[in-house]
Short mmCIF file of C-alpha atoms in Angstrom, two decimals:
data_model
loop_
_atom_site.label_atom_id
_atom_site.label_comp_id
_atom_site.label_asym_id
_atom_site.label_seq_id
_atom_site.Cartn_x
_atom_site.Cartn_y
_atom_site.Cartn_z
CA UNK Z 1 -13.44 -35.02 -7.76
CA UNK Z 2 -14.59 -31.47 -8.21
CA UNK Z 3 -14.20 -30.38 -12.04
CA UNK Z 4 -13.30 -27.05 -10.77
CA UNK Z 5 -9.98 -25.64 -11.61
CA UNK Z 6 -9.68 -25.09 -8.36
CA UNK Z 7 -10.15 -28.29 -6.90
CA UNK Z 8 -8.06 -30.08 -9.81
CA UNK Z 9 -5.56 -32.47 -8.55
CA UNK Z 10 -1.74 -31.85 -10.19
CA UNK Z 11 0.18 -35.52 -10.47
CA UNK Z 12 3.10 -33.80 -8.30
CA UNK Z 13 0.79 -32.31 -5.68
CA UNK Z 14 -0.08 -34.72 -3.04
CA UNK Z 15 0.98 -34.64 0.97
CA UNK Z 16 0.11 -32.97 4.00
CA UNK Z 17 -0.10 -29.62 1.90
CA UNK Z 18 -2.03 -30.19 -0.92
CA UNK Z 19 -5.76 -30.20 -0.26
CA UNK Z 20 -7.56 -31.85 -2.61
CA UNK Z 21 -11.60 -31.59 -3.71
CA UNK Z 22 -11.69 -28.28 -2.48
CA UNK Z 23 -14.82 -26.12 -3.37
CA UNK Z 24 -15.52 -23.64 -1.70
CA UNK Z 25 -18.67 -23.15 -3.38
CA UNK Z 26 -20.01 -26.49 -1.68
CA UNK Z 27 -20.93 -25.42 1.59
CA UNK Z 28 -21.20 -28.84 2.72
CA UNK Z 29 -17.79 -29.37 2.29
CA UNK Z 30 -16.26 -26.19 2.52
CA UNK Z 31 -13.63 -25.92 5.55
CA UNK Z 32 -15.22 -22.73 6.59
CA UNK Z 33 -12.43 -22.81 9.52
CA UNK Z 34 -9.74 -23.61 7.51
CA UNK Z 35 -10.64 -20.32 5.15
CA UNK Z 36 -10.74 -17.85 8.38
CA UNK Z 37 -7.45 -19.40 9.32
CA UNK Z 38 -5.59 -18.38 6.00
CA UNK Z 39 -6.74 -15.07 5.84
CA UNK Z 40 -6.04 -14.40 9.16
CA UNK Z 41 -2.39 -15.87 9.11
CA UNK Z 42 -1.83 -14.05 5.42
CA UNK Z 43 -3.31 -10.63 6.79
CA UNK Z 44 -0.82 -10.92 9.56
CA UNK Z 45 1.90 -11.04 6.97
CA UNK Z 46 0.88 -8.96 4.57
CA UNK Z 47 0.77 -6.05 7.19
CA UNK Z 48 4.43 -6.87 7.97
CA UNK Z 49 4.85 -6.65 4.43
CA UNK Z 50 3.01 -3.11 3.84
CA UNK Z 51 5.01 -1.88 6.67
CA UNK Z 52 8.42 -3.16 5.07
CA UNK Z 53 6.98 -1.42 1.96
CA UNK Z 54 6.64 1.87 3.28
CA UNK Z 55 9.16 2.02 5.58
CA UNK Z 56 11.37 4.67 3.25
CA UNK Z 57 8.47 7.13 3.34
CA UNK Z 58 8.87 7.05 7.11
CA UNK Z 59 12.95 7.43 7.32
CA UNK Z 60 12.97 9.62 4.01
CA UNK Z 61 11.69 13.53 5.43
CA UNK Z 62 14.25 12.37 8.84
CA UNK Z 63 17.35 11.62 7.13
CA UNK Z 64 18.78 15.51 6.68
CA UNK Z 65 18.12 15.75 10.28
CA UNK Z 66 20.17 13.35 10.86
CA UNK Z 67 23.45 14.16 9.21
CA UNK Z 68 23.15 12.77 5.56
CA UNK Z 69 23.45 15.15 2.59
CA UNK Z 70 20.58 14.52 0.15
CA UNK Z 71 18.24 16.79 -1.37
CA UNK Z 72 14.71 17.23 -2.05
CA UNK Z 73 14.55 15.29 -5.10
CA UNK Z 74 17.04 12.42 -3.85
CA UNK Z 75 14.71 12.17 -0.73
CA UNK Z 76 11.33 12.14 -3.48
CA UNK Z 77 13.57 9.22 -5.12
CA UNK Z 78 13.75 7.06 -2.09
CA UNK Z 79 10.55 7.14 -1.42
CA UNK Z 80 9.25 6.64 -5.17
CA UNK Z 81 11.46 3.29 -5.67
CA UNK Z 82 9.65 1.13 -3.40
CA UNK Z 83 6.74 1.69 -5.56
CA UNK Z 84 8.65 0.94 -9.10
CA UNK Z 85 10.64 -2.16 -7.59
CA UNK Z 86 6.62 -3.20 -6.28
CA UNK Z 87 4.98 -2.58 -9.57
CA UNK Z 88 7.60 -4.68 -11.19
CA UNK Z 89 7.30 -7.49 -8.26
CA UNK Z 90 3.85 -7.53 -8.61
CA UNK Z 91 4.11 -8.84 -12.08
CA UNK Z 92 6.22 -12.02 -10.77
CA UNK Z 93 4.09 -12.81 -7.47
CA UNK Z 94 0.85 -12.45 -9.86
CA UNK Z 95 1.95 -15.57 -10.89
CA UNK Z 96 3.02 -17.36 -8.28
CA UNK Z 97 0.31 -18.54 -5.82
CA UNK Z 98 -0.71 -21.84 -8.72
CA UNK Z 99 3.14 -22.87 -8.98
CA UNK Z 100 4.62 -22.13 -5.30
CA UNK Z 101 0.81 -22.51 -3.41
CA UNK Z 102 0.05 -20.69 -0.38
CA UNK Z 103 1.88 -21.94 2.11
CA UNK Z 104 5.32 -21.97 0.36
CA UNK Z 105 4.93 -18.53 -0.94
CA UNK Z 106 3.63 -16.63 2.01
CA UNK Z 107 6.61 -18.09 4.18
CA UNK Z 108 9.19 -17.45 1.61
CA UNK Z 109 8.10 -13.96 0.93
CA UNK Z 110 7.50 -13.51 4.31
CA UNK Z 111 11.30 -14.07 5.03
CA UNK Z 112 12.30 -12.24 2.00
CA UNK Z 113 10.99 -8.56 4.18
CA UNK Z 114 14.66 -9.62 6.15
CA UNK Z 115 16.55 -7.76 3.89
CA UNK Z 116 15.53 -4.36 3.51
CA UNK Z 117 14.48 -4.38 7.46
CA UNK Z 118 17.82 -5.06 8.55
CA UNK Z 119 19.69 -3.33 5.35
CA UNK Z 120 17.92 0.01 6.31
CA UNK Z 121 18.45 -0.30 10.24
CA UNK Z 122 22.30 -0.21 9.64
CA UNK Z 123 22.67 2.09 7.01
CA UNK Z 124 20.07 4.96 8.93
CA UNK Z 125 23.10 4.76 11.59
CA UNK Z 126 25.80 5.93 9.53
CA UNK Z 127 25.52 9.71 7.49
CA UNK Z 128 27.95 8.65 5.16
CA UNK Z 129 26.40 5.37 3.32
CA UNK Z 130 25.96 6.20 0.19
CA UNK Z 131 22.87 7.12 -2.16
CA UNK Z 132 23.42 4.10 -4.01
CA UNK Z 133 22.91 1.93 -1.52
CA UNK Z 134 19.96 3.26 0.06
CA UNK Z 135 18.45 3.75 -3.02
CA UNK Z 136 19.36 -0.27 -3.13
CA UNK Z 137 17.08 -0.67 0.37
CA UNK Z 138 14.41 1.71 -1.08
CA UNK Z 139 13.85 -1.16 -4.21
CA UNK Z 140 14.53 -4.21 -1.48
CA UNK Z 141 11.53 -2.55 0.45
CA UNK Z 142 9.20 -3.61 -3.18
CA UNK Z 143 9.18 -6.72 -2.28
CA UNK Z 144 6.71 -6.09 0.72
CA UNK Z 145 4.63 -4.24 -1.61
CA UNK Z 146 5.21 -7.15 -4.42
CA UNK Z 147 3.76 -9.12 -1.66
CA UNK Z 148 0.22 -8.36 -2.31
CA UNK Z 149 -0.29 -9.78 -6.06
CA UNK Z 150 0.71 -13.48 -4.54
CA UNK Z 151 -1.16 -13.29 -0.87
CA UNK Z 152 -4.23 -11.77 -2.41
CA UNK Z 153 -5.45 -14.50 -4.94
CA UNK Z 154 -3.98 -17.23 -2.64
CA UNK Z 155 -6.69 -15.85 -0.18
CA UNK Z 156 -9.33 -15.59 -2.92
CA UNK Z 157 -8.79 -19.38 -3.82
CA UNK Z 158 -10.31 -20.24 -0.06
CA UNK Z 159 -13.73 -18.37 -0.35
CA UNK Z 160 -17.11 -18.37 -1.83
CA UNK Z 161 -17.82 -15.58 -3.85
CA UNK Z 162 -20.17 -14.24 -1.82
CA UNK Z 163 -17.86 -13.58 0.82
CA UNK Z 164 -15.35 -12.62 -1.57
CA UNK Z 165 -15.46 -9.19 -1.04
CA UNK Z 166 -15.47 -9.06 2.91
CA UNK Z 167 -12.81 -11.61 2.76
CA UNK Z 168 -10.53 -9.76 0.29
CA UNK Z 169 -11.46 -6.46 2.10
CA UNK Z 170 -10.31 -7.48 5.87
CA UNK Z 171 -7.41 -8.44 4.25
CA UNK Z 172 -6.47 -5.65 2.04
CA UNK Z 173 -7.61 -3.43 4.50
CA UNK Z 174 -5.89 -4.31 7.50
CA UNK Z 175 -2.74 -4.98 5.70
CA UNK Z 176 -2.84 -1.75 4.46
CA UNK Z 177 -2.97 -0.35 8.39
CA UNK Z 178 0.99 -1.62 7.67
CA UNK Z 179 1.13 1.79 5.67
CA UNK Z 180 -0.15 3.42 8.56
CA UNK Z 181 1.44 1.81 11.27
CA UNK Z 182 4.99 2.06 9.63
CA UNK Z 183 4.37 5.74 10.00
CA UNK Z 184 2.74 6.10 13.54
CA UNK Z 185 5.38 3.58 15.78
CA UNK Z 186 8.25 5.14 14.01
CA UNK Z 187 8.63 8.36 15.89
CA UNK Z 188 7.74 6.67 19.15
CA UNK Z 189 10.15 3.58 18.62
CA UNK Z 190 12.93 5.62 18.02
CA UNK Z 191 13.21 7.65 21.23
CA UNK Z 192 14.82 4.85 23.28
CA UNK Z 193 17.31 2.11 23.01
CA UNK Z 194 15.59 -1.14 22.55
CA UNK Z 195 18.52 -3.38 23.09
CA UNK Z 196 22.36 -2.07 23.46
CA UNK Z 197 23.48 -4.15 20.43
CA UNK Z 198 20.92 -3.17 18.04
CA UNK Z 199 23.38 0.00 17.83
CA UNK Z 200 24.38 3.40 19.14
CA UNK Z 201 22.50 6.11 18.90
CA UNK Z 202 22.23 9.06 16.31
CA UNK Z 203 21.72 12.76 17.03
CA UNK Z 204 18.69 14.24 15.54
CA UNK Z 205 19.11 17.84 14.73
CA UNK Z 206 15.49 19.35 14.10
CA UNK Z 207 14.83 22.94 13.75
CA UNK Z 208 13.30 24.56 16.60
CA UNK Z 209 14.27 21.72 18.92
CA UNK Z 210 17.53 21.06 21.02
CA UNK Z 211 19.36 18.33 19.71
CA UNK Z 212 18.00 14.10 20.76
CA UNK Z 213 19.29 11.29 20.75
CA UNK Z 214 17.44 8.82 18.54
CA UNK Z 215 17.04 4.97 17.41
CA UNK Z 216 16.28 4.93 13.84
CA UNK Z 217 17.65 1.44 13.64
CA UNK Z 218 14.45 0.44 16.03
CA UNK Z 219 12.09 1.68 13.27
CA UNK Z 220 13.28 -1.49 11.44
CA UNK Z 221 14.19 -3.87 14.29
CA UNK Z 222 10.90 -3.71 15.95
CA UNK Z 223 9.60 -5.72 12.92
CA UNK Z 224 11.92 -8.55 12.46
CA UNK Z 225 10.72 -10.93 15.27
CA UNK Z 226 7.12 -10.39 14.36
CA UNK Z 227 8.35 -11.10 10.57
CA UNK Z 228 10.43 -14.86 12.14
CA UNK Z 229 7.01 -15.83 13.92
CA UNK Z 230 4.55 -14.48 10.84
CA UNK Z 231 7.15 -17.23 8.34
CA UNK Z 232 6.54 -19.74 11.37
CA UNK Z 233 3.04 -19.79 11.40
CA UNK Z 234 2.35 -19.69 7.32
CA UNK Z 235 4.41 -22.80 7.65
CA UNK Z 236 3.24 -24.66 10.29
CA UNK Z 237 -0.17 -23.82 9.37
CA UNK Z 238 -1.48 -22.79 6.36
CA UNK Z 239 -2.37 -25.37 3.53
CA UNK Z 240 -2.08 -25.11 -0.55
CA UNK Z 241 -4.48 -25.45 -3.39
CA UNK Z 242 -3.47 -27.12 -6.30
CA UNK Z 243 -4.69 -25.64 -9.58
CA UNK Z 244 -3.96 -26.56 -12.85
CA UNK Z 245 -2.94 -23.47 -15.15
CA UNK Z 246 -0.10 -22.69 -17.46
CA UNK Z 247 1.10 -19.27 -17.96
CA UNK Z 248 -0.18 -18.84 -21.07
CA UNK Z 249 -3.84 -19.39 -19.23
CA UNK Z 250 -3.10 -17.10 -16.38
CA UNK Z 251 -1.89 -14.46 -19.01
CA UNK Z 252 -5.76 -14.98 -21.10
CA UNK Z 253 -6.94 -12.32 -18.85
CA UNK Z 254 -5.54 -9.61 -20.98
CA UNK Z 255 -7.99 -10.41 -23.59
CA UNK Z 256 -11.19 -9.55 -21.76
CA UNK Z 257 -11.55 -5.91 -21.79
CA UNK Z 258 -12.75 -5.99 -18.61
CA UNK Z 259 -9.27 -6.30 -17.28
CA UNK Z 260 -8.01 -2.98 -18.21
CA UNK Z 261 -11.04 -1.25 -17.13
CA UNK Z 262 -10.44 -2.13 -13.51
CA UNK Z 263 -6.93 -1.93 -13.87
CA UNK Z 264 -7.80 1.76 -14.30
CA UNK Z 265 -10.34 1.87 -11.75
CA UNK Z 266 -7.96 -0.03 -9.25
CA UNK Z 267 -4.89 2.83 -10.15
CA UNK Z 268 -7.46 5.87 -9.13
CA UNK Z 269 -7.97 3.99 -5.95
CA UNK Z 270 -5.28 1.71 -4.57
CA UNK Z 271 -2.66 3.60 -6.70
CA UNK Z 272 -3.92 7.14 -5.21
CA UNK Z 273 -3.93 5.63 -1.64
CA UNK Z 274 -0.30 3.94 -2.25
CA UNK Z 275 1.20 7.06 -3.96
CA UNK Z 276 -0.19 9.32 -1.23
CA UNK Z 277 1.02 7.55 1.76
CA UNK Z 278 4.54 7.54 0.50
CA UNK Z 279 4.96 10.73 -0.20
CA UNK Z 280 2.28 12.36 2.83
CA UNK Z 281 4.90 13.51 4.89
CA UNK Z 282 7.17 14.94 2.32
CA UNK Z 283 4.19 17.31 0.59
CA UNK Z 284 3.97 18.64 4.50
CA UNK Z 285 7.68 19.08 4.45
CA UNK Z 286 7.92 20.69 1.12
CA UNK Z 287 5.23 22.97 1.44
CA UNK Z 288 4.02 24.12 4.77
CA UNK Z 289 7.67 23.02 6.51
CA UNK Z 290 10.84 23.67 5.99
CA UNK Z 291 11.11 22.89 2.10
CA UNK Z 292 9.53 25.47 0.89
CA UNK Z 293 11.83 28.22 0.19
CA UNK Z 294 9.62 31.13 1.50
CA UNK Z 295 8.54 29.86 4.67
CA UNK Z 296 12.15 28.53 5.40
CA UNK Z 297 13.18 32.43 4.46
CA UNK Z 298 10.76 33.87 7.38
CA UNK Z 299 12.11 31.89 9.92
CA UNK Z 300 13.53 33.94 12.75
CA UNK Z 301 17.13 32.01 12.35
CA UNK Z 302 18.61 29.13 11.03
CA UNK Z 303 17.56 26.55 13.95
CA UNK Z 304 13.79 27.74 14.99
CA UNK Z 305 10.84 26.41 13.90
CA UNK Z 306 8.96 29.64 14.41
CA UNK Z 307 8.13 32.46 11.88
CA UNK Z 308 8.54 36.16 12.86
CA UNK Z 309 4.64 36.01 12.37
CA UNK Z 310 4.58 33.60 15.31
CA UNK Z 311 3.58 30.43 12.79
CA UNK Z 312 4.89 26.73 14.17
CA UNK Z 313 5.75 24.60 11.16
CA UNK Z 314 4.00 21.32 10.94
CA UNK Z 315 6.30 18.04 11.95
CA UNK Z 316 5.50 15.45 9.32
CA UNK Z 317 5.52 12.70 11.33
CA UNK Z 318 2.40 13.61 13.45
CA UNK Z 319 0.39 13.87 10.59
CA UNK Z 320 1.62 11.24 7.84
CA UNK Z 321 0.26 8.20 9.29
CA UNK Z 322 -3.60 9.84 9.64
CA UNK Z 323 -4.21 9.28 5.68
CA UNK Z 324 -2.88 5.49 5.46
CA UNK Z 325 -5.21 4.98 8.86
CA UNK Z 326 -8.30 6.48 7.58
CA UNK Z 327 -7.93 4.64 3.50
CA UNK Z 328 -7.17 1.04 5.82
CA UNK Z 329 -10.07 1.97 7.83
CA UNK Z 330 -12.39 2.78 5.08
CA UNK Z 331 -10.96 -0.26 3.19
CA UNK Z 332 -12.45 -2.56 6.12
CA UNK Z 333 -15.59 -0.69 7.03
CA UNK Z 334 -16.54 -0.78 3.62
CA UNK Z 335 -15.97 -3.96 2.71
CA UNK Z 336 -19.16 -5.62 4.14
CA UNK Z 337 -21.43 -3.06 2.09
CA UNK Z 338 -20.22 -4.28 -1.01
CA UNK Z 339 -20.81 -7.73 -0.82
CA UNK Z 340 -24.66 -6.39 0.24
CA UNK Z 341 -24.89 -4.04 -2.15
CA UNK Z 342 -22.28 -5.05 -5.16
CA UNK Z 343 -19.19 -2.73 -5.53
CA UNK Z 344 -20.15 -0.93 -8.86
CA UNK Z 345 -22.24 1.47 -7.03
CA UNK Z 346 -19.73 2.26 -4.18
CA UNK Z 347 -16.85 2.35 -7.28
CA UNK Z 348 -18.82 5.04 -8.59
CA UNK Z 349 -19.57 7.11 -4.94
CA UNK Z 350 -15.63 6.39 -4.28
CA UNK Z 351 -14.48 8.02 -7.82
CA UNK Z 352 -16.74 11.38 -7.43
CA UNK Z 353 -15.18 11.50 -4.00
CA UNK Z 354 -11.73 11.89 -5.22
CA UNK Z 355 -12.46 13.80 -7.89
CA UNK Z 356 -14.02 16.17 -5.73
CA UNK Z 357 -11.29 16.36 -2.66
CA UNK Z 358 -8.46 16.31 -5.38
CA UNK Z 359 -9.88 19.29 -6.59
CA UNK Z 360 -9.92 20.71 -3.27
CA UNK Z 361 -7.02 19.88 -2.15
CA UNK Z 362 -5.56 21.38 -5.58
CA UNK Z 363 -6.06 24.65 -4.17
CA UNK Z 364 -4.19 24.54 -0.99
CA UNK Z 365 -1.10 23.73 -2.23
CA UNK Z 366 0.80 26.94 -2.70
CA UNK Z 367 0.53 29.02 0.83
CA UNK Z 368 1.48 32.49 0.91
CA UNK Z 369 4.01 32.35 3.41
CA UNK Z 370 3.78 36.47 3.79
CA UNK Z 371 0.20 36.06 4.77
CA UNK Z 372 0.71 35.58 8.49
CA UNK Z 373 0.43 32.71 10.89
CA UNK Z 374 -3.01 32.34 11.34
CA UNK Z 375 -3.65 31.96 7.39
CA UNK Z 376 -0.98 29.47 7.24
CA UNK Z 377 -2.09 27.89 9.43
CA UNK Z 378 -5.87 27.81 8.23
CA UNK Z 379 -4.63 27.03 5.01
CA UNK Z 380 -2.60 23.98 6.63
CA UNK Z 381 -5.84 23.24 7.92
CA UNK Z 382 -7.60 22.56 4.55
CA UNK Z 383 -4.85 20.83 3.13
CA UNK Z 384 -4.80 18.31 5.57
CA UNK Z 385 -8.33 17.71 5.28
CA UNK Z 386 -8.10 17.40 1.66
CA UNK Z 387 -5.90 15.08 1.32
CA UNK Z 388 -7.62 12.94 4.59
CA UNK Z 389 -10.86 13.31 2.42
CA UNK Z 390 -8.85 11.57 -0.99
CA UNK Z 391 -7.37 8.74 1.43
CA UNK Z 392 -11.23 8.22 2.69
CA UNK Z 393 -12.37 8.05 -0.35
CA UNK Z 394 -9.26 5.66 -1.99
CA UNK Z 395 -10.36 3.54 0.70
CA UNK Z 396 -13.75 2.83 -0.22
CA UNK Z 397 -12.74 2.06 -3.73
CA UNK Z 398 -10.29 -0.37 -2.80
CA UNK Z 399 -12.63 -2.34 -1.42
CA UNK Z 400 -15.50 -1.86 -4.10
CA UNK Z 401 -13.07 -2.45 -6.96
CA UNK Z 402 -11.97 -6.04 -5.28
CA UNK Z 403 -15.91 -6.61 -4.94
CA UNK Z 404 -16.27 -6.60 -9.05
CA UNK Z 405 -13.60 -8.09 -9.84
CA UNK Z 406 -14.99 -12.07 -8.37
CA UNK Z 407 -18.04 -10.80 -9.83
CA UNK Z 408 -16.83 -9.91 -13.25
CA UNK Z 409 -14.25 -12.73 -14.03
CA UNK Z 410 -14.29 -16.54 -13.77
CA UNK Z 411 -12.45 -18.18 -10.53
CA UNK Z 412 -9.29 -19.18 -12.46
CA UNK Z 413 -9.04 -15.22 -13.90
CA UNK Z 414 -10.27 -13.11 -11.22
CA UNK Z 415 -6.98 -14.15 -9.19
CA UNK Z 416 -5.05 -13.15 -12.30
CA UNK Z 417 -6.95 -10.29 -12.45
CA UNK Z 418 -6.29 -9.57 -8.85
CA UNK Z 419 -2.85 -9.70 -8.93
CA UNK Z 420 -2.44 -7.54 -12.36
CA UNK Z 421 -4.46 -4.93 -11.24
CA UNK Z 422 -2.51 -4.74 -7.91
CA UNK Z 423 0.56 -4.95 -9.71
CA UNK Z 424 -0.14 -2.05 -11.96
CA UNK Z 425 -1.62 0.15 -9.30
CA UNK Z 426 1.36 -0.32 -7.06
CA UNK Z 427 3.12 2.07 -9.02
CA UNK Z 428 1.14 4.28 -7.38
CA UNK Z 429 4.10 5.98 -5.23
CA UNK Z 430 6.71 5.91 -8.07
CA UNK Z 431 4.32 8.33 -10.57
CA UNK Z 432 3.55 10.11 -7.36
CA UNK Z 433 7.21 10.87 -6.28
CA UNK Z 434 8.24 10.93 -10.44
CA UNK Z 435 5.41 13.81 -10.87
CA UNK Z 436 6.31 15.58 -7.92
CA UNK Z 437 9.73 15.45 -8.55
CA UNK Z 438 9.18 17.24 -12.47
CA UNK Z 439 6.22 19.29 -11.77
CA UNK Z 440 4.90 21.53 -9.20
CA UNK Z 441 2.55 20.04 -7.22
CA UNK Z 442 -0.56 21.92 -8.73
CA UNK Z 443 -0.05 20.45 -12.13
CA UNK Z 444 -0.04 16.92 -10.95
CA UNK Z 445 -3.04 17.17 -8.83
CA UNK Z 446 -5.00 18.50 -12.07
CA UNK Z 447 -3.83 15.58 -13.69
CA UNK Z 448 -5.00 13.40 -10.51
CA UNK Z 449 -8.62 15.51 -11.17
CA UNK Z 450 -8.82 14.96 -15.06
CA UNK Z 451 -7.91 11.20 -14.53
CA UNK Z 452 -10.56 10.23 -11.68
CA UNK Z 453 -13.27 11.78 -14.23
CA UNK Z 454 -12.35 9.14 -16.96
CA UNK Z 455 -12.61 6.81 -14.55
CA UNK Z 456 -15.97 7.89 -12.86
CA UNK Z 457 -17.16 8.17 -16.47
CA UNK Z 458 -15.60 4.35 -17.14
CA UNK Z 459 -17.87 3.46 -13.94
CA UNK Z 460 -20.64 4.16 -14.79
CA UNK Z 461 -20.91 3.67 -18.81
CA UNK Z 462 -19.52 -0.16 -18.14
CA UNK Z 463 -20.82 -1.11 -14.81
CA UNK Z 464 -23.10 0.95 -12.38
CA UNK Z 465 -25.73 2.58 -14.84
CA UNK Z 466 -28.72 0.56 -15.32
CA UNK Z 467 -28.58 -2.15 -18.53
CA UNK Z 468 -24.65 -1.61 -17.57
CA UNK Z 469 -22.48 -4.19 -19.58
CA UNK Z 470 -21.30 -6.03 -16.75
CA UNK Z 471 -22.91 -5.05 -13.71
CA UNK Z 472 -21.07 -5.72 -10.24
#
């Protein structure tokens, strides 16, 4: 038997589940097939999961218009929570993969996404439930996002590491196309009745527009079979590892400094992508739409869209799922390059990025609203390609960062690792929606600027400069 922790036998672990001598470092032995078959059946899930995770940030800027009373910081609350009650997940699923294994805790979690799904497709359908209780769904929706400490390392545990980072990549990335898929079905799923009793309808009132009919329940419902048969298959056919570690091993990793490095590295990236895609559509809303108090002033009356100057106000939900799309994409695309080329380097390219289209994007965020249409609408213009230039470049971190970290820590830490850094990064949204909610949006941005050049600096002192520390 393998003396790999990986690969150790526990006394209680035998069966049909349990594989035993597994080293994936042994190509002759290595089930190669088996490997590709996890990460294909946990990416499935985990974009269920993402999408469960985010779906608040899709029903948040759409809930005025459809009868409930909340303002703009109650609707910046809803959409922060899923990324505190994540964060705060994340810590328990970090642990989990050695003591519940793969298969039991993909298909346990997987069911889990149940609850907020259906809590939020009833309560969308009635004006009057009550801010407690969706801000109740809002922390239900972390566990989609708590998720991703547990499927992450479980997936790391089946591949060399050479191949972790394409491995860890496709599935980070394309889980995180949950974020932007959540966004993009949602205002097509909701213009029809799937099935009669899924619900009645609701009547959207939007400025500008004659009143609709709409769904919202669908924007839930059209997940829950796909989440039934994603808890079928990590059943029926995903395997465990057993691994021999107590929680006071697992919890060694906070002694290597290394550890909080990348935690920060892994907040300016995954936590900047996360945080962004929550609260894209309400920075649209708030300040080239109807939230901001000037432009809402110029509008002709009190149901058109259009300003005296002739200027069409943006409709969030066209627009919000184009960041989480491009940061999945990059995530992906990316991924290969840094096993070639190691992930330091592309760390380092992805932090100057943000820097630099944080900055820019700094400056577009208080229009004049006297200025006319057409410098609105240029100035709409730059904003959104700011902000499409930070996801970009969030994207390409995220997959550098999970490069280094096989690179930097042993087997039995980098999972560890994996899952901390996740879990602290997942805040992402709750800081986001916490610092929009106290500050203008100006002021947090320079923050956002001042904190990705302590972490480009972190880059390249500790791993990308030549004699670095601990190249990766």
């Amino acid at each position: 038997m393998s003396t790999s922790s990986t690969t150790a036998k526990a006394d209680n672990r035998t069966g049909n589940e349990w594989l035993q001598d597994w080293d994936p470092e042994n190509d002759e032995t290595w089930d190669q097939a088996l490997a590709w078959r996890t990460l294909s059946v946990t990416t499935f899930t985990l974009t269920l999961a993402f999408a469960s995770w985010f779906i608040a940030s899709a029903l948040a800027p759409k809930l005025t218009n459809l009868g409930f009373d909340l303002t703009q910081n109650q609707l910046y609350w809803l959409v922060a929570l899923p990324g505190l009650s994540a964060g705060l997940l994340r810590l328990v699923w970090m642990v989990l993969p050695p003591i519940l294994g793969t298969r039991r805790l993909v298909s346990l979690t997987t069911l889990l996404l149940l609850f907020p799904l259906v809590g939020w497709a009833v309560a969308v359908q009635d004006p009057d439930t009550s801010y407690t209780w969706l801000l109740a769904l809002s922390f239900m929706s972390g566990i989609g996002g708590g998720a991703f400490s547990g499927f992450m390392p479980s997936t790391s545990y089946f591949f060399p590491r050479r191949m972790q980072g394409t491995a860890l990549g496709v599935q980070a990335g394309v889980g995180n196309f949950g974020v932007s898929l959540v966004q993009f079905v949602t205002p097509w799923i909701i213009g029809f009745s799937m099935i009669g009793f899924l619900g009645a309808s609701q009547t959207e009132a939007f400025p500008g527009k004659a009143p609709r009919d709409v769904w919202y329940q669908n924007a839930t419902y059209v997940y829950v079979p796909f989440v039934i048969i994603g808890a079928i298959l990590a059943w029926t056919m995903l395997k465990s590892i057993p691994i021999k570690v107590n929680v006071r091993q697992q919890f060694d990793i906070f002694k290597n400094q290394d550890t909080w490095w990348m935690t920060l590295l892994y907040i300016m990236t995954f936590g900047t992508f996360a945080g962004l895609s929550g609260q894209f559509g309400l920075l649209i809303k708030n300040i080239y739409g109807g939230g901001n108090a000037e432009i809402a002033r110029l509008m002709t009356d009190g149901t058109t869209q259009v300003l005296v100057e002739g200027y069409s106000i943006p409709d969030p939900v066209k627009f919000a799922f184009l960041g989480p799309l491009i940061g999945a994409g990059a995530r992906v695309l990316f991924s290969p390059l840094t096993d070639k080329m190691g992930g330091a380097r592309w760390t380092l390219f992805a932090g100057v990025g943000i820097l630099a289209s944080v900055l820019y994007t700094s400056l577009q965020l208080s229009p004049d609203a006297g200025a006319g249409a057409s410098a609105l609408e240029a100035d709409f213009d730059k904003f959104l390609y700011g902000m499409l230039a930070i996801f970009l470049f969030a994207g390409i971190g995220n997959a550098s960062t999970f490069k280094q970290m096989p690179m930097i820590f042993e087997r039995r830490q980098a999972g560890g690792v994996i899952g901390w850094t996740a879990a602290l990064a997942a805040f992402g949204p709750f800081f986001f929606g916490v610092g929009l909610t106290l500050m203008e949006p100006e002021t947090f941005f320079y923050i956002g600027v001042a904190f990705a050049a302590m972490c480009v600096a972190i880059t390249w002192v500790r791993y990308a400069r030549p004699g670095a520390p601990k190249p990766s």
